[in-house]
PDB file of C-alpha atoms in Angstrom:
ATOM      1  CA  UNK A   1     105.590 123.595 108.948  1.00  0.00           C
ATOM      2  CA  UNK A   2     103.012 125.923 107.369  1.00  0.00           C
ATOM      3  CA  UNK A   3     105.698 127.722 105.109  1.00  0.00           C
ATOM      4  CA  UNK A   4     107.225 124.257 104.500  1.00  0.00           C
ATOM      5  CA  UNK A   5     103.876 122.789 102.594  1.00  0.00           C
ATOM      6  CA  UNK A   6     103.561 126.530 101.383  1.00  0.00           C
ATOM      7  CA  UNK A   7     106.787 126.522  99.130  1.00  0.00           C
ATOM      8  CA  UNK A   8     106.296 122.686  98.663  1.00  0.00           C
ATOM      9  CA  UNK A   9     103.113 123.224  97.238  1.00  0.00           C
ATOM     10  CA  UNK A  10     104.671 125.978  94.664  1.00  0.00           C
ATOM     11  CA  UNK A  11     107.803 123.429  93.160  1.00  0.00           C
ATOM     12  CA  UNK A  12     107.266 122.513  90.407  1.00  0.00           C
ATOM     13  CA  UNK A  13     106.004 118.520  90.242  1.00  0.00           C
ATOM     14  CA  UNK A  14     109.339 116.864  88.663  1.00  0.00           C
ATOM     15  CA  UNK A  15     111.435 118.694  92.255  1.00  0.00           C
ATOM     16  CA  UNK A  16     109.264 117.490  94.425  1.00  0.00           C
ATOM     17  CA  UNK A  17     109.165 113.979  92.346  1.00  0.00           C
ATOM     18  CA  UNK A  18     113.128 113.984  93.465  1.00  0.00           C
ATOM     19  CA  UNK A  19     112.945 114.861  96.544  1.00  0.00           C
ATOM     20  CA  UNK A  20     110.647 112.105  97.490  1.00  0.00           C
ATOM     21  CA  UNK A  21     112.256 109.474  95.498  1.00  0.00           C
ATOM     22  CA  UNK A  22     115.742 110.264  96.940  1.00  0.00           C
ATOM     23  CA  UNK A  23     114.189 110.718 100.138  1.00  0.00           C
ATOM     24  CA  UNK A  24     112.463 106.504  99.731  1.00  0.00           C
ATOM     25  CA  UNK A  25     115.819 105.581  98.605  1.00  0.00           C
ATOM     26  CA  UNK A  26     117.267 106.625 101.565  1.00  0.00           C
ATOM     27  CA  UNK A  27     114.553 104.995 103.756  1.00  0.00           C
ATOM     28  CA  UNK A  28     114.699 101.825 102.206  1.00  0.00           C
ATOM     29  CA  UNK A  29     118.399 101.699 101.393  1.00  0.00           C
ATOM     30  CA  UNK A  30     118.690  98.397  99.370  1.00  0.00           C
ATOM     31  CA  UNK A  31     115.437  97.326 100.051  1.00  0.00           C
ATOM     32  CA  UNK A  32     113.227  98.303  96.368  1.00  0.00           C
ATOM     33  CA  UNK A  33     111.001 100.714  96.714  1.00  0.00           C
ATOM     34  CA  UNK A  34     106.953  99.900  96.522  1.00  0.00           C
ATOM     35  CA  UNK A  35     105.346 100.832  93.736  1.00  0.00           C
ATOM     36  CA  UNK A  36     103.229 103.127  93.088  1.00  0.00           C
ATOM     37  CA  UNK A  37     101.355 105.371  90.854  1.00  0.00           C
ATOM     38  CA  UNK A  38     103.225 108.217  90.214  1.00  0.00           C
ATOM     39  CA  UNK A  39     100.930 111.650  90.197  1.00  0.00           C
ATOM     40  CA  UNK A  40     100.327 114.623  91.501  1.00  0.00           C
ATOM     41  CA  UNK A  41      98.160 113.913  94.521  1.00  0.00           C
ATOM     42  CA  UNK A  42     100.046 110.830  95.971  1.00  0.00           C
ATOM     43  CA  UNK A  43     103.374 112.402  95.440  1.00  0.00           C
ATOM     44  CA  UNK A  44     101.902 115.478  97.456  1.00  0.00           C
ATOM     45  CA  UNK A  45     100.991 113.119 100.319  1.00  0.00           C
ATOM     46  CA  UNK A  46     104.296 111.584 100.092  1.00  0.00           C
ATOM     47  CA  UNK A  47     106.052 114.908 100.014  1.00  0.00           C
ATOM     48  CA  UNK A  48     103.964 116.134 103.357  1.00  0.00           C
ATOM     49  CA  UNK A  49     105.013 113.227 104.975  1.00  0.00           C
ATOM     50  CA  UNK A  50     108.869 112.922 103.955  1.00  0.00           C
ATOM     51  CA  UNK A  51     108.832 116.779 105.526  1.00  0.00           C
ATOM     52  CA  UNK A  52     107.734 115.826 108.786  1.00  0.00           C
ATOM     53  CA  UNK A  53     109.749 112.970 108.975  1.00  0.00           C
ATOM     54  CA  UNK A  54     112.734 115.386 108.080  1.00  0.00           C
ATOM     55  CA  UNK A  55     111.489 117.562 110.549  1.00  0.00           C
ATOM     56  CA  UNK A  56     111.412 115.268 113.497  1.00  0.00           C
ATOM     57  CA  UNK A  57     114.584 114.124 112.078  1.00  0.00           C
ATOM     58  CA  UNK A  58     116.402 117.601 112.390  1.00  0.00           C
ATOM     59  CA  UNK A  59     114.820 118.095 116.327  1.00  0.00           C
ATOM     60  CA  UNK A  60     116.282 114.332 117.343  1.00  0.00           C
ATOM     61  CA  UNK A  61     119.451 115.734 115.504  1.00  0.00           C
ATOM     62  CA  UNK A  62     119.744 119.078 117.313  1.00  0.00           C
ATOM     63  CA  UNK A  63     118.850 117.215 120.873  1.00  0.00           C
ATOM     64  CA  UNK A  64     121.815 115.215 120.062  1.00  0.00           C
ATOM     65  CA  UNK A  65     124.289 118.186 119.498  1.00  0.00           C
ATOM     66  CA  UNK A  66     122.828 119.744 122.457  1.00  0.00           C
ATOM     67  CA  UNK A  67     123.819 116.788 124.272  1.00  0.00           C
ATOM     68  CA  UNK A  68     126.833 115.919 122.803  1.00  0.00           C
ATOM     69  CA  UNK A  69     127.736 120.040 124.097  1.00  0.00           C
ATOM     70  CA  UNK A  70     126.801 119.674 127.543  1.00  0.00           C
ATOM     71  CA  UNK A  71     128.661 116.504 128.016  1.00  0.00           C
ATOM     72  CA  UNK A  72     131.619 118.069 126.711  1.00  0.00           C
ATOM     73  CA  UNK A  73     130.954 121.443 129.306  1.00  0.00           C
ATOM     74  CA  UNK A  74     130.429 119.520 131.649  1.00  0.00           C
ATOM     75  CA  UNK A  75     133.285 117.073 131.026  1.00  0.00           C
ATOM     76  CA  UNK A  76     135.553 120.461 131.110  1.00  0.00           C
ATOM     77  CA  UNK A  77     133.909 121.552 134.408  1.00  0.00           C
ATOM     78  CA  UNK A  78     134.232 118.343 135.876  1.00  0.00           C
ATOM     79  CA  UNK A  79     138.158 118.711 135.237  1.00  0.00           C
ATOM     80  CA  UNK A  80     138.094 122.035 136.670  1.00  0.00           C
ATOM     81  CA  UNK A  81     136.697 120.982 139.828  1.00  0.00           C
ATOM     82  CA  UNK A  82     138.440 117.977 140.512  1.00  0.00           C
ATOM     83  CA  UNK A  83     141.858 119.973 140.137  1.00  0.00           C
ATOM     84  CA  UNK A  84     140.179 122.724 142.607  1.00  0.00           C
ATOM     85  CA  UNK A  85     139.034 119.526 145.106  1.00  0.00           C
ATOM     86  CA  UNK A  86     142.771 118.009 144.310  1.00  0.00           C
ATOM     87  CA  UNK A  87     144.912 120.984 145.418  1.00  0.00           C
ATOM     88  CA  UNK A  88     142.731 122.963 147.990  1.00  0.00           C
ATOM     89  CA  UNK A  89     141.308 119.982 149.969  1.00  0.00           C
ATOM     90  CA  UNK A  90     143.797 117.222 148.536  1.00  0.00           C
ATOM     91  CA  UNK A  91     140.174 115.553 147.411  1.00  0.00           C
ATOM     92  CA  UNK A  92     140.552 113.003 144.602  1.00  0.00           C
ATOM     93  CA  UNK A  93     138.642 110.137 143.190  1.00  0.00           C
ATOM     94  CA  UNK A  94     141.391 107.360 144.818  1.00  0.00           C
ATOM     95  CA  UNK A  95     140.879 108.691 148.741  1.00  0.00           C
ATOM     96  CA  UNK A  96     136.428 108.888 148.524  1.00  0.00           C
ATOM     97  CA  UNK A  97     134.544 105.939 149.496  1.00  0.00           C
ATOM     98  CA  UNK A  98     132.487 103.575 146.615  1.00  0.00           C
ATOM     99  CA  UNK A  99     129.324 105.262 148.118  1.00  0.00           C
ATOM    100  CA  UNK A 100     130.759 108.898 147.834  1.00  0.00           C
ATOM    101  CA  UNK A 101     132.132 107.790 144.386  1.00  0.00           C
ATOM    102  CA  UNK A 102     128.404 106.391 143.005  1.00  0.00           C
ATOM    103  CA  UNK A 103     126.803 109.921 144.502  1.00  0.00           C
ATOM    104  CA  UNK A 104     129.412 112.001 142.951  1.00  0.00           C
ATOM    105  CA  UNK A 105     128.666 110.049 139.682  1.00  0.00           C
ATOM    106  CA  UNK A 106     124.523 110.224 140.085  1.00  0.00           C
ATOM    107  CA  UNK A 107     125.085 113.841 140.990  1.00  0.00           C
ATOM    108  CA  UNK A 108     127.093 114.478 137.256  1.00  0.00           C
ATOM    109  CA  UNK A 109     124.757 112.906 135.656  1.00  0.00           C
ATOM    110  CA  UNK A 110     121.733 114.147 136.996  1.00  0.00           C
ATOM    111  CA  UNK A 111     123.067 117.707 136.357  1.00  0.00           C
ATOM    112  CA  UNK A 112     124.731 116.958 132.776  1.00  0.00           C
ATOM    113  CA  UNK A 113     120.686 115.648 132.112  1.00  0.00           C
ATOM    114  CA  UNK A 114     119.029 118.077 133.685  1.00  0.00           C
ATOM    115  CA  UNK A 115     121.593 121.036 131.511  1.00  0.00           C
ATOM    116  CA  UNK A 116     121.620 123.013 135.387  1.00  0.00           C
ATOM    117  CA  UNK A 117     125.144 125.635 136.044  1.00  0.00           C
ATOM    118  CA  UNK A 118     125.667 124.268 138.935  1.00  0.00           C
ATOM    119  CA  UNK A 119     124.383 121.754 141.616  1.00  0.00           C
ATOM    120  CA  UNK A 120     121.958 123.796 143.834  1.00  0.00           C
ATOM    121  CA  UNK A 121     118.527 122.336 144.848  1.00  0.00           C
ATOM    122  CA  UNK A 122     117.085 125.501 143.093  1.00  0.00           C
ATOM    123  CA  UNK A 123     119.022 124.884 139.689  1.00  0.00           C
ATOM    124  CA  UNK A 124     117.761 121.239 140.353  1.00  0.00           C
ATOM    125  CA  UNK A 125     114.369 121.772 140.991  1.00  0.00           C
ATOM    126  CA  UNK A 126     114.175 124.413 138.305  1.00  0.00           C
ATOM    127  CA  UNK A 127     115.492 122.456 135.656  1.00  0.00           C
ATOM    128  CA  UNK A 128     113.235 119.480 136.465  1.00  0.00           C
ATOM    129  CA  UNK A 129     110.194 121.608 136.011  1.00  0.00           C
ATOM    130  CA  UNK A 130     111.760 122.803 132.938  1.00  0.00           C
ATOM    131  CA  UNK A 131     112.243 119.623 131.251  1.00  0.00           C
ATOM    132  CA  UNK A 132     109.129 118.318 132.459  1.00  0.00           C
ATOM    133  CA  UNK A 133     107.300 121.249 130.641  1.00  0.00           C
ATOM    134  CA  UNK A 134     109.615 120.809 127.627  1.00  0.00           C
ATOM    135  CA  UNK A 135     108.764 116.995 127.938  1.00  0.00           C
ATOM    136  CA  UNK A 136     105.353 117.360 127.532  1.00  0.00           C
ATOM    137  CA  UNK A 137     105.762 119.943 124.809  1.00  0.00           C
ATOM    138  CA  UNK A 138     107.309 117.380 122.938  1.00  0.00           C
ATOM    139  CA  UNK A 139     104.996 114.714 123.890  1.00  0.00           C
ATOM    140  CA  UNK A 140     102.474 117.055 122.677  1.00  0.00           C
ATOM    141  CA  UNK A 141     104.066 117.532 119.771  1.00  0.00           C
ATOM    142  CA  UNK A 142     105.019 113.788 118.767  1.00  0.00           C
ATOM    143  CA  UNK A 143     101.266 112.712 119.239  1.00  0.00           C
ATOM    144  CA  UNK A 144     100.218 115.859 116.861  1.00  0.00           C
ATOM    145  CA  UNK A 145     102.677 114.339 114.017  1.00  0.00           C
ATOM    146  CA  UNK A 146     101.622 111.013 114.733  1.00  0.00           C
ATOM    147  CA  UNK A 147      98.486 111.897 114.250  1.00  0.00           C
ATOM    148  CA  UNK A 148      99.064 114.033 111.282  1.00  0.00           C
ATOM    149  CA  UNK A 149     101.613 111.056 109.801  1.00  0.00           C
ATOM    150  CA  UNK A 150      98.074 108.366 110.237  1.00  0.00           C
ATOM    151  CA  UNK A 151      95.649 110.688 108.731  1.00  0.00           C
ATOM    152  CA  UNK A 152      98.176 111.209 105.693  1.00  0.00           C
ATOM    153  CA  UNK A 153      98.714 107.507 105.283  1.00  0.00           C
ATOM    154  CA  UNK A 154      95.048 106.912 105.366  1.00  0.00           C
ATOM    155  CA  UNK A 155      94.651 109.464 102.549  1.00  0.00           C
ATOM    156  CA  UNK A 156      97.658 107.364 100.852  1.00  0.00           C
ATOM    157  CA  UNK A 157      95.828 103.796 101.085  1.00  0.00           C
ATOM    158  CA  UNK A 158      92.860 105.642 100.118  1.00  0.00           C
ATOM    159  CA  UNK A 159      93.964 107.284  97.382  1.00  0.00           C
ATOM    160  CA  UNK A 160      95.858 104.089  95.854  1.00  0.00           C
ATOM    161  CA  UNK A 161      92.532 102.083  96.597  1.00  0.00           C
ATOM    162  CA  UNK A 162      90.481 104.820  94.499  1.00  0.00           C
ATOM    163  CA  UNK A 163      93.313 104.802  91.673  1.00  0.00           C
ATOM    164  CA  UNK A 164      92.916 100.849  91.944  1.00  0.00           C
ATOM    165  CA  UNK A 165      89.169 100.722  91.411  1.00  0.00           C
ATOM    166  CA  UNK A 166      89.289 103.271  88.679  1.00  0.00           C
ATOM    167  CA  UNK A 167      91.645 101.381  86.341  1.00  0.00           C
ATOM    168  CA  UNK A 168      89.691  97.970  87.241  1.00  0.00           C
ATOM    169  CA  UNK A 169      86.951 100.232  86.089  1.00  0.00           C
ATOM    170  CA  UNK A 170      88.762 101.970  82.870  1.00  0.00           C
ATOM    171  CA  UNK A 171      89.663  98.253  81.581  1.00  0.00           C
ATOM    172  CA  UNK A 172      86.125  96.833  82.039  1.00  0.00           C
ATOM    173  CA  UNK A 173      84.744 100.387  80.043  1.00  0.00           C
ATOM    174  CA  UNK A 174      87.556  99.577  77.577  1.00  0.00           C
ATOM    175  CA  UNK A 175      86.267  95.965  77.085  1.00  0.00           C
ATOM    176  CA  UNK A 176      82.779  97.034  77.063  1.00  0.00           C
ATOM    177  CA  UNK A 177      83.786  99.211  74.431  1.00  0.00           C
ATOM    178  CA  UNK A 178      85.873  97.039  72.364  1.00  0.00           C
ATOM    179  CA  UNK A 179      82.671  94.076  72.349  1.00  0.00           C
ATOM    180  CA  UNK A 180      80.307  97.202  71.430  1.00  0.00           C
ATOM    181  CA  UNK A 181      82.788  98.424  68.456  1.00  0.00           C
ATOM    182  CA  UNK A 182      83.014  94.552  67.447  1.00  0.00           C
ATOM    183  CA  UNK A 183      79.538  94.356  67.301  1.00  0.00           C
ATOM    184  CA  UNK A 184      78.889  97.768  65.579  1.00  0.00           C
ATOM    185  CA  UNK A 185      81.291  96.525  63.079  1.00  0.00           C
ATOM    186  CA  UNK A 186      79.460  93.543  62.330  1.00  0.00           C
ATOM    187  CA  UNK A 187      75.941  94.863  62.052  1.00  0.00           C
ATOM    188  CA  UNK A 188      77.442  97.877  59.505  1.00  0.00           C
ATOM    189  CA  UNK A 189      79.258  94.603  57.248  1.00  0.00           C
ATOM    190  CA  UNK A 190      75.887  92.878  57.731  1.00  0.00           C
ATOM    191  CA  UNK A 191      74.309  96.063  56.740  1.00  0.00           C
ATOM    192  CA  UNK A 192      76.316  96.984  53.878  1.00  0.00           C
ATOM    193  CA  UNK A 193      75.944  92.857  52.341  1.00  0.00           C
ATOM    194  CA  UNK A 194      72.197  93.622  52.318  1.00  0.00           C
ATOM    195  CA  UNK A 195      72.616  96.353  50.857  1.00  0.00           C
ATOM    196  CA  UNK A 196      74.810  95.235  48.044  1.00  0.00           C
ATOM    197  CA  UNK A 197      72.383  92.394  48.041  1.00  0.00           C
ATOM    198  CA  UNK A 198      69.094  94.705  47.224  1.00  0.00           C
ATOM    199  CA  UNK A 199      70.900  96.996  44.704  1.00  0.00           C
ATOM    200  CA  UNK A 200      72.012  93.762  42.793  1.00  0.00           C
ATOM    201  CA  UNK A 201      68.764  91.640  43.066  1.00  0.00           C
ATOM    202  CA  UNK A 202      66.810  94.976  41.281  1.00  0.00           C
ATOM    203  CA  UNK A 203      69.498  95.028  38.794  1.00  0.00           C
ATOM    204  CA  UNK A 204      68.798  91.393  38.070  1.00  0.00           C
ATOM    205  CA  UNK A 205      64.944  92.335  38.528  1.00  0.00           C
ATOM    206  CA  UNK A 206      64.938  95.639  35.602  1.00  0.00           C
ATOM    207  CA  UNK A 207      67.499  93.221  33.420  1.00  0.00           C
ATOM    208  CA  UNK A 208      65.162  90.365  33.205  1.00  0.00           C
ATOM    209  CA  UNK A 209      62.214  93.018  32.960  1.00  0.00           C
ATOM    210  CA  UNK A 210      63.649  94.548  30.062  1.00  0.00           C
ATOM    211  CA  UNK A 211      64.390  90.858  28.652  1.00  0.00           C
ATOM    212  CA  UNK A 212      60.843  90.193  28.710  1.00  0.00           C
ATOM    213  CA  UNK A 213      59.485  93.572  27.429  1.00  0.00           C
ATOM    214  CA  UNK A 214      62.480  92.649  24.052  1.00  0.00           C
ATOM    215  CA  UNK A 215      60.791  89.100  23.848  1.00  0.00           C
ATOM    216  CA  UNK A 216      57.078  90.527  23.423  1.00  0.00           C
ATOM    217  CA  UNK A 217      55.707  90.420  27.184  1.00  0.00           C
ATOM    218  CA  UNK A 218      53.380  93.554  27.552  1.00  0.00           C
ATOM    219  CA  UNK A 219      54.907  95.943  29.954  1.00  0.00           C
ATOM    220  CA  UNK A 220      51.647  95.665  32.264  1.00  0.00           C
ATOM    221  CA  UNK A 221      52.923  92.694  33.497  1.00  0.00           C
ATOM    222  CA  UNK A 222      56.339  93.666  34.354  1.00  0.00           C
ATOM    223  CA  UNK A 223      57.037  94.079  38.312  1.00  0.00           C
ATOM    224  CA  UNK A 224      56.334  97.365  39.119  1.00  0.00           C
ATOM    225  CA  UNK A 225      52.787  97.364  36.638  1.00  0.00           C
ATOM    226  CA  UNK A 226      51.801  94.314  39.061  1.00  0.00           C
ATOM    227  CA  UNK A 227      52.801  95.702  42.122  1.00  0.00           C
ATOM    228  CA  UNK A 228      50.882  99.228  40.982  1.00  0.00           C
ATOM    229  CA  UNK A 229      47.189  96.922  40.174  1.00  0.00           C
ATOM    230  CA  UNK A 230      47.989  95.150  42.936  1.00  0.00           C
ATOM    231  CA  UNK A 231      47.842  98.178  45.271  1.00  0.00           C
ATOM    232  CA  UNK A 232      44.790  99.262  43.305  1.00  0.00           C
ATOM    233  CA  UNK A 233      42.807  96.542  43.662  1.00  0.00           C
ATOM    234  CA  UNK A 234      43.529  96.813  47.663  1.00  0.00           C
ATOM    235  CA  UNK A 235      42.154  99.788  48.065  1.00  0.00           C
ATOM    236  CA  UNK A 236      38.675  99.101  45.765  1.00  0.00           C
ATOM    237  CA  UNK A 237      38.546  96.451  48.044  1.00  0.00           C
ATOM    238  CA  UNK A 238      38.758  98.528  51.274  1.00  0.00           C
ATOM    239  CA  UNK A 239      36.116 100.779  49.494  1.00  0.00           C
ATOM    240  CA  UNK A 240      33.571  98.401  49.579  1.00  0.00           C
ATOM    241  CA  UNK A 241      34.271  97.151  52.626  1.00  0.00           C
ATOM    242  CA  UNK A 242      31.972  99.720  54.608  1.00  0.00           C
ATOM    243  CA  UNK A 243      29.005  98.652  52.234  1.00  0.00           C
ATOM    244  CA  UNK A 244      29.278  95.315  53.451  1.00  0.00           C
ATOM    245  CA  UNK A 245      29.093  96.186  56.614  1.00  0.00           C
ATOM    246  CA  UNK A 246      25.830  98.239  55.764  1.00  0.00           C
ATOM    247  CA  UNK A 247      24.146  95.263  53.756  1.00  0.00           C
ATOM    248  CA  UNK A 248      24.858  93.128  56.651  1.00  0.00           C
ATOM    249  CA  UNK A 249      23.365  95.418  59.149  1.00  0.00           C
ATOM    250  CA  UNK A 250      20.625  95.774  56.821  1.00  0.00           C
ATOM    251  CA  UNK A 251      20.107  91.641  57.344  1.00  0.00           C
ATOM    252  CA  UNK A 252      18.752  92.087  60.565  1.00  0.00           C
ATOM    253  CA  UNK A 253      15.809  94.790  60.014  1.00  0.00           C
ATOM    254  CA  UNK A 254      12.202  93.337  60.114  1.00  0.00           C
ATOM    255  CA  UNK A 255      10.620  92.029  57.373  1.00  0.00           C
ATOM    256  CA  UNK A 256       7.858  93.786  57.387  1.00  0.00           C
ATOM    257  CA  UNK A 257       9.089  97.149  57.587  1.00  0.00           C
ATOM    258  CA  UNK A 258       8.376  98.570  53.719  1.00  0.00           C
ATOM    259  CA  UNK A 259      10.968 101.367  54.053  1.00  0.00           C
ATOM    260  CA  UNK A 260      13.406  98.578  55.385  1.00  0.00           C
ATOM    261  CA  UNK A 261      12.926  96.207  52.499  1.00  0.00           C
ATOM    262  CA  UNK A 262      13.449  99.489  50.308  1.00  0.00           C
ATOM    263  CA  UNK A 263      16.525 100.471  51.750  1.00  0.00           C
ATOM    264  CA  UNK A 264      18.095  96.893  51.798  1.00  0.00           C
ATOM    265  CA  UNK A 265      17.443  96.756  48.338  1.00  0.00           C
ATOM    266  CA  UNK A 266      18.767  99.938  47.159  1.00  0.00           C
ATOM    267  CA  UNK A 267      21.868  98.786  49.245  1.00  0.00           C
ATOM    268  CA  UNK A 268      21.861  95.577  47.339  1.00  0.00           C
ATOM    269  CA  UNK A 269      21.735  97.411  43.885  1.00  0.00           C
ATOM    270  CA  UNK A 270      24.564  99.743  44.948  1.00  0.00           C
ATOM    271  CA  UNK A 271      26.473  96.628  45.998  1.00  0.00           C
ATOM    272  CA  UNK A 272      25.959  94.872  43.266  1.00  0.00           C
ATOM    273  CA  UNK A 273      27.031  97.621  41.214  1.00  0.00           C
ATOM    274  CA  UNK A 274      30.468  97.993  43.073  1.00  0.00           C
ATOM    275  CA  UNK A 275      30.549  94.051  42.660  1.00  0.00           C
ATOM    276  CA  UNK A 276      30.495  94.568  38.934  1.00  0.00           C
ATOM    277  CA  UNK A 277      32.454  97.015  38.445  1.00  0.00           C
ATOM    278  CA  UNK A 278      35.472  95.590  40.896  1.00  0.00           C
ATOM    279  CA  UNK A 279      34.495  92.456  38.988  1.00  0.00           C
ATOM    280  CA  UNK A 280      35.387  94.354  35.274  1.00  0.00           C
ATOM    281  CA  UNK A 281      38.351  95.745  36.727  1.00  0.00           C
ATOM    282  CA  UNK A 282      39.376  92.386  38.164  1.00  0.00           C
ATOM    283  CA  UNK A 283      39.086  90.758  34.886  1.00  0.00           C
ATOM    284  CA  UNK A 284      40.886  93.919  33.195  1.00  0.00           C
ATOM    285  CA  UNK A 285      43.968  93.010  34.857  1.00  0.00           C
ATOM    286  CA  UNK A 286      46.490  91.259  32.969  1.00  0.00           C
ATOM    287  CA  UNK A 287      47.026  88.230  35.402  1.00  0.00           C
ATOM    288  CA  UNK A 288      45.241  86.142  37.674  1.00  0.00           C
ATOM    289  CA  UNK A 289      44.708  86.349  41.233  1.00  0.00           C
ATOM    290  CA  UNK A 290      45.457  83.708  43.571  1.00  0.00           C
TER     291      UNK A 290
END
């Protein structure tokens, strides 16, 4: 069995592919064949078990010749001795008794199963414990490739339960991926219409700019001079905000304290002097805040 699955396992896949479909077709006869997935592990599985079902095949087969040899021995030496019987003791089957007849026929049979030369108690009782040896040898034997034939069909329904779960699997990972593509394909058209949308709208914005800068507008007051004073006057504003915060803490000192009063008022001048100057610069801009 060993150097069965030895050169099995070094066919190539497409001969033992053959020999397990021929061998199914044969099972099966007209019955179709169950599917199912054709690859190299479950047709290895199938191949182990197709060759010990041909080898349990081949011993039923050579018990048969066996048998079919002894009964024809012992058909021939049954001949022999009833011509012996017939002309030394003028014995035949017509002149014994039905009980003679039916021991004569146990005793035939008994030694035709039992494969014994002749009829001795010895040959008798030696054959028994023969075939009761060879008995449980095969007993033994069946039970091993019964076994063996269970464990490989397990590994069969196993194996087509895995494969079953892993396409159920590969179809939801190809629908997940198929929604995610979709979706990916929608964000990038999204994507590229804002796009397209931007590039035109500052088009429209530097064509209307230059319109007004033809018609006499000053170019301080085009987009990008607005958006510049605009960011200016942000961060004057955030420059004065920590002075604020000074003059306010300032607020709370006692009156009577002279350095206090002088502090809070040179904090008031400096103030005031940020105040008009942000207040110039506010006015120097060419529009109006709102």
């Amino acid at each position: 069995m060993a150097a069965a699955a030895a050169a099995a396992a070094g066919d190539p896949f497409e001969k033992r592919l053959i020999r397990v479909t021929l061998w199914l077709k044969k099972i099966y006869g007209d019955v179709p064949i169950p599917e199912y997935e054709v690859n190299e592990r479950t047709v290895d599985i199938l191949h182990e078990v197709m060759e010990c079902s041909e080898e349990r095949d081949k011993d039923i087969m050579l018990l048969i010749e066996n048998m079919k040899d002894r009964t024809t021995k012992y058909k021939a030496e049954t001949e022999y001795w009833q011509d012996i019987l017939g002309e030394s003791l003028d014995l035949s089957v017509g002149v014994l008794s039905q009980e003679a007849i039916r021991d004569l026929t146990d005793l035939v049979e008994s030694a035709m199963e039992l494969e014994v030369e002749d009829t001795s108690l010895t040959s008798f009782y030696g054959a028994i414990n023969h075939m009761s040896s060879e008995l449980y040898k095969t007993t033994l034997k069946n039970k091993e490739m019964e076994l063996k034939l269970k464990t490989l069909t397990k590994k069969l329904t196993s194996a087509l339960m895995l494969e079953e779960q892993l396409e159920e699997d590969i179809k939801k990972l190809n629908e997940s991926q198929e929604a995610e593509k979709a979706k990916a394909e929608i964000q990038s058209k999204s994507l590229k219409f804002l796009e397209d949308k931007t590039e035109d709208l500052k088009i429209k914005i530097s064509d209307a700019e230059d319109k007004l800068v033809a018609l006499g507008l000053e170019q301080s007051l085009t987009h990008e001079a607005l958006m510049k004073s605009s960011e200016e006057l942000a961060a004057r504003l955030k420059e004065i905000e920590p002075l604020k915060k000074e003059r306010e803490s300032y607020h709370d000192l006692p009156l009577s304290i002279p350095l206090a009063r002088v502090k809070v008022e040179e904090a008031r001048k400096e103030l005031k002097a940020l105040d008009e100057e942000l207040t110039r610069e506010i006015e120097a801009l060419p529009f109006e805040l709102t």
